[in-house]
PDB file of C-alpha atoms in Angstrom:
ATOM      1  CA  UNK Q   1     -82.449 211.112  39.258  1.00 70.00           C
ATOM      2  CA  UNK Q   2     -81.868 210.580  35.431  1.00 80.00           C
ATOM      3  CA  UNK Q   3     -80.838 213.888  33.280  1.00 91.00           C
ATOM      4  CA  UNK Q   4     -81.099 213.269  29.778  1.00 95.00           C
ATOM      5  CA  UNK Q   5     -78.377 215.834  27.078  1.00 97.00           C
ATOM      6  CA  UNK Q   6     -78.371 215.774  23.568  1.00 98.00           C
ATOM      7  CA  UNK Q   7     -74.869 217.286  21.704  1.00 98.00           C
ATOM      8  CA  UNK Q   8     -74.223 217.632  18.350  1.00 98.00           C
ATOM      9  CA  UNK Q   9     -70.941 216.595  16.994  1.00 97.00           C
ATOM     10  CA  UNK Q  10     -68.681 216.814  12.642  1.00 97.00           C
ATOM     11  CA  UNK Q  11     -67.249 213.592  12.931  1.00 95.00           C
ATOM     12  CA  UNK Q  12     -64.701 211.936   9.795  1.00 93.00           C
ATOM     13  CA  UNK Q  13     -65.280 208.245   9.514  1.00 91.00           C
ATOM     14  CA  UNK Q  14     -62.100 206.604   7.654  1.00 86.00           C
ATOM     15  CA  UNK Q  15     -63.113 203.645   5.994  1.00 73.00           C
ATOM     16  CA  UNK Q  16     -59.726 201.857   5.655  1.00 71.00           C
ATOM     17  CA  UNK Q  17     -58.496 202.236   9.405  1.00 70.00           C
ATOM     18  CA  UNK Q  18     -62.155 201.794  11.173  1.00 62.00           C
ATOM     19  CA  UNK Q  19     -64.543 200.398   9.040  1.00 70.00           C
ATOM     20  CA  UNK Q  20     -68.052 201.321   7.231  1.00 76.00           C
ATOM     21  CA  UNK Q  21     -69.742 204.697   9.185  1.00 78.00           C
ATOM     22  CA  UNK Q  22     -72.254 202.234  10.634  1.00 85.00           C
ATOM     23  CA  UNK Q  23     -69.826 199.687  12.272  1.00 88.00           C
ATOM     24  CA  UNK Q  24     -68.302 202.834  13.885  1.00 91.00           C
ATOM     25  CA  UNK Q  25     -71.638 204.740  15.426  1.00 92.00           C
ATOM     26  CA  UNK Q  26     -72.370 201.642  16.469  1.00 94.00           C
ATOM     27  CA  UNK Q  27     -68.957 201.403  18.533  1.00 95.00           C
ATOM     28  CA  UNK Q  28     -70.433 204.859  19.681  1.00 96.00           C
ATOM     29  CA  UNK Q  29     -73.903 203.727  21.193  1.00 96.00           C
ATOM     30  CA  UNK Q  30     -71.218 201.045  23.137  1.00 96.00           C
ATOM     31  CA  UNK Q  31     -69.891 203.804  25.026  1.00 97.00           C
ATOM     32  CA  UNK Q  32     -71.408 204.111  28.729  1.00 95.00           C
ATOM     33  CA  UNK Q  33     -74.367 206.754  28.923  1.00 95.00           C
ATOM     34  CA  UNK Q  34     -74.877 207.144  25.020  1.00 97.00           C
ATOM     35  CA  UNK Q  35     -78.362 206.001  24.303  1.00 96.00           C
ATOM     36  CA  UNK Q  36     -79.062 207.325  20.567  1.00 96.00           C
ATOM     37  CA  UNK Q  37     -76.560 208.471  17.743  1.00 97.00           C
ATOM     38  CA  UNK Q  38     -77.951 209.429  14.442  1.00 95.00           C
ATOM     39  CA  UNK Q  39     -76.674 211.305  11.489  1.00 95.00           C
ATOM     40  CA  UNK Q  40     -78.066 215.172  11.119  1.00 95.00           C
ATOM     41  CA  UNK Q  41     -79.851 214.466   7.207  1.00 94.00           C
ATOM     42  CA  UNK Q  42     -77.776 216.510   4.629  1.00 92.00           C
ATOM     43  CA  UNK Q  43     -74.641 217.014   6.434  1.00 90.00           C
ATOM     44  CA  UNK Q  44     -72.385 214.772   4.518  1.00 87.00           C
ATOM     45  CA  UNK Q  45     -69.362 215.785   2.613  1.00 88.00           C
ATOM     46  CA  UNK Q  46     -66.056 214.002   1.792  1.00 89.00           C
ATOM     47  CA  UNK Q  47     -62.422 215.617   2.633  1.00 81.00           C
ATOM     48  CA  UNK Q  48     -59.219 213.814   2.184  1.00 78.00           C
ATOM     49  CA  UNK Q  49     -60.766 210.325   2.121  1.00 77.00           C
ATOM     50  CA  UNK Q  50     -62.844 211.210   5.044  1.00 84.00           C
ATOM     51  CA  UNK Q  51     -66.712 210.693   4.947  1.00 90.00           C
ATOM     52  CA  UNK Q  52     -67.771 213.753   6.986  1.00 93.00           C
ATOM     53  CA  UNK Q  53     -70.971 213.791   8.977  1.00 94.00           C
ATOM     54  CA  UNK Q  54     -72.813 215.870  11.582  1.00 96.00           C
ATOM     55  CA  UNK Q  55     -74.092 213.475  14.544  1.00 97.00           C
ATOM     56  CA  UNK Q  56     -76.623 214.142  16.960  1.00 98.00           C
ATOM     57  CA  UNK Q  57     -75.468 212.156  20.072  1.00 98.00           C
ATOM     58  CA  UNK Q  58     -78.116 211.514  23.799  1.00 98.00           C
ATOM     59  CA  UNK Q  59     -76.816 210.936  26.795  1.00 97.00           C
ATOM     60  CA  UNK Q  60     -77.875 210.078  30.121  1.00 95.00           C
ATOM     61  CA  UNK Q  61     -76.530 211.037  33.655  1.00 91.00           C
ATOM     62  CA  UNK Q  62     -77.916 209.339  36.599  1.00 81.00           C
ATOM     63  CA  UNK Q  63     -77.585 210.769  40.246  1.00 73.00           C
ATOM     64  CA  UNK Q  64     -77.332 214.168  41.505  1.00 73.00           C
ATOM     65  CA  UNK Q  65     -74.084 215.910  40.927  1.00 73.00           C
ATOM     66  CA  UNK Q  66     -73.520 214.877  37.885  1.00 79.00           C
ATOM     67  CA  UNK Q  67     -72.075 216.897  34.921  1.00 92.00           C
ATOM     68  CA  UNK Q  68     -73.046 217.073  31.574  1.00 95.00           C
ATOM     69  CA  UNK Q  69     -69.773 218.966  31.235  1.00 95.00           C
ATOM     70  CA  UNK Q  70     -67.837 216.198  33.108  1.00 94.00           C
ATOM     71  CA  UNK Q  71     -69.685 213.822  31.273  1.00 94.00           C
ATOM     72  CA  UNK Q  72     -68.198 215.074  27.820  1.00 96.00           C
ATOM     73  CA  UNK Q  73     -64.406 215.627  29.230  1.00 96.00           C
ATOM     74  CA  UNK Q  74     -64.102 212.887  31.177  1.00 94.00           C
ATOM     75  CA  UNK Q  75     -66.304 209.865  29.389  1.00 94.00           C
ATOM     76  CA  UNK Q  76     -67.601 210.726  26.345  1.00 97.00           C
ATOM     77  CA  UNK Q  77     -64.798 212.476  24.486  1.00 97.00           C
ATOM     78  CA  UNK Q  78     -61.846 209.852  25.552  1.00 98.00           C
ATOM     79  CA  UNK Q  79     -64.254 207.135  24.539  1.00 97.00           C
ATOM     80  CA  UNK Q  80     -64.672 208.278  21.295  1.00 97.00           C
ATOM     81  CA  UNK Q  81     -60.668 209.692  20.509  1.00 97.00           C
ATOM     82  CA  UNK Q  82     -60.236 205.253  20.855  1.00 96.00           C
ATOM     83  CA  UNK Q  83     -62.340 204.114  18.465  1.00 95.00           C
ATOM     84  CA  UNK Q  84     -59.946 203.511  15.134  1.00 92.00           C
ATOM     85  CA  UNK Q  85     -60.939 205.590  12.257  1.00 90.00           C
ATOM     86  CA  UNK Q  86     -63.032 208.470  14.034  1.00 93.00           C
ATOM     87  CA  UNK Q  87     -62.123 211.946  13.616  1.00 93.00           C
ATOM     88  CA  UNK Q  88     -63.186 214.899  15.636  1.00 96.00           C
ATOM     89  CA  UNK Q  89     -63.808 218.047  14.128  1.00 95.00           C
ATOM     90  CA  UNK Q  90     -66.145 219.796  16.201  1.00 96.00           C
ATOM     91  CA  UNK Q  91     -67.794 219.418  18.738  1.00 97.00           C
ATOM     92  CA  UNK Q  92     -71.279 221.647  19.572  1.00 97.00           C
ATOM     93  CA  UNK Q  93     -72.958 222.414  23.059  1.00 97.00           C
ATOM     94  CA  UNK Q  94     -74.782 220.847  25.481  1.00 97.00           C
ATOM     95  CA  UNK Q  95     -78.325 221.005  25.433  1.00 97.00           C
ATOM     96  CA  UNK Q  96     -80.843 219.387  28.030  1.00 95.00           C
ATOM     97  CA  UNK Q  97     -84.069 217.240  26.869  1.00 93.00           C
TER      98      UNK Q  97
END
């Protein structure tokens, strides 16, 4: 059975150490169970050379059992602390679709 999530996420893209915003969500969609990432219209702002953006991020689970919550600690939130240049600020709930 396939469980689709949506979570919204403030996210600082640095240019110098990871690229153009782009190049990084698209390192996002690479991660395992992401299927769309898209930037929330009019949340940009810049902070210490950041570019600052709210994301929307899907996600599937397949099989019973699964967590959304285990999804996010275990996959989803390692994944993205690797990619170079990608800041965390917050991170919002879980919803189902």
């Amino acid at each position: 059975m396939q469980h689709v999530y949506k979570i919204s996420m403030r996210l600082g893209f640095q240019k110098e150490r990871g690229g153009l915003a782009a190049e990084t969500l698209t390192e996002i969609r690479g991660i395992p169970g992401v299927t769309t990432v898209r930037i929330i219209p009019g949340s940009s702002s810049k902070e210490s050379g950041l570019n600052i953006q709210g994301v929307e991020m899907r996600f599937e689970i397949l099989g019973e059992g699964a967590s959304p919550k285990s999804y996010k600690n275990q996959t989803l939130l390692p994944e993205l602390r690797k990619i170079k240049g990608l800041v965390i600020y917050r991170v919002g709930l879980i919803e189902q679709i």
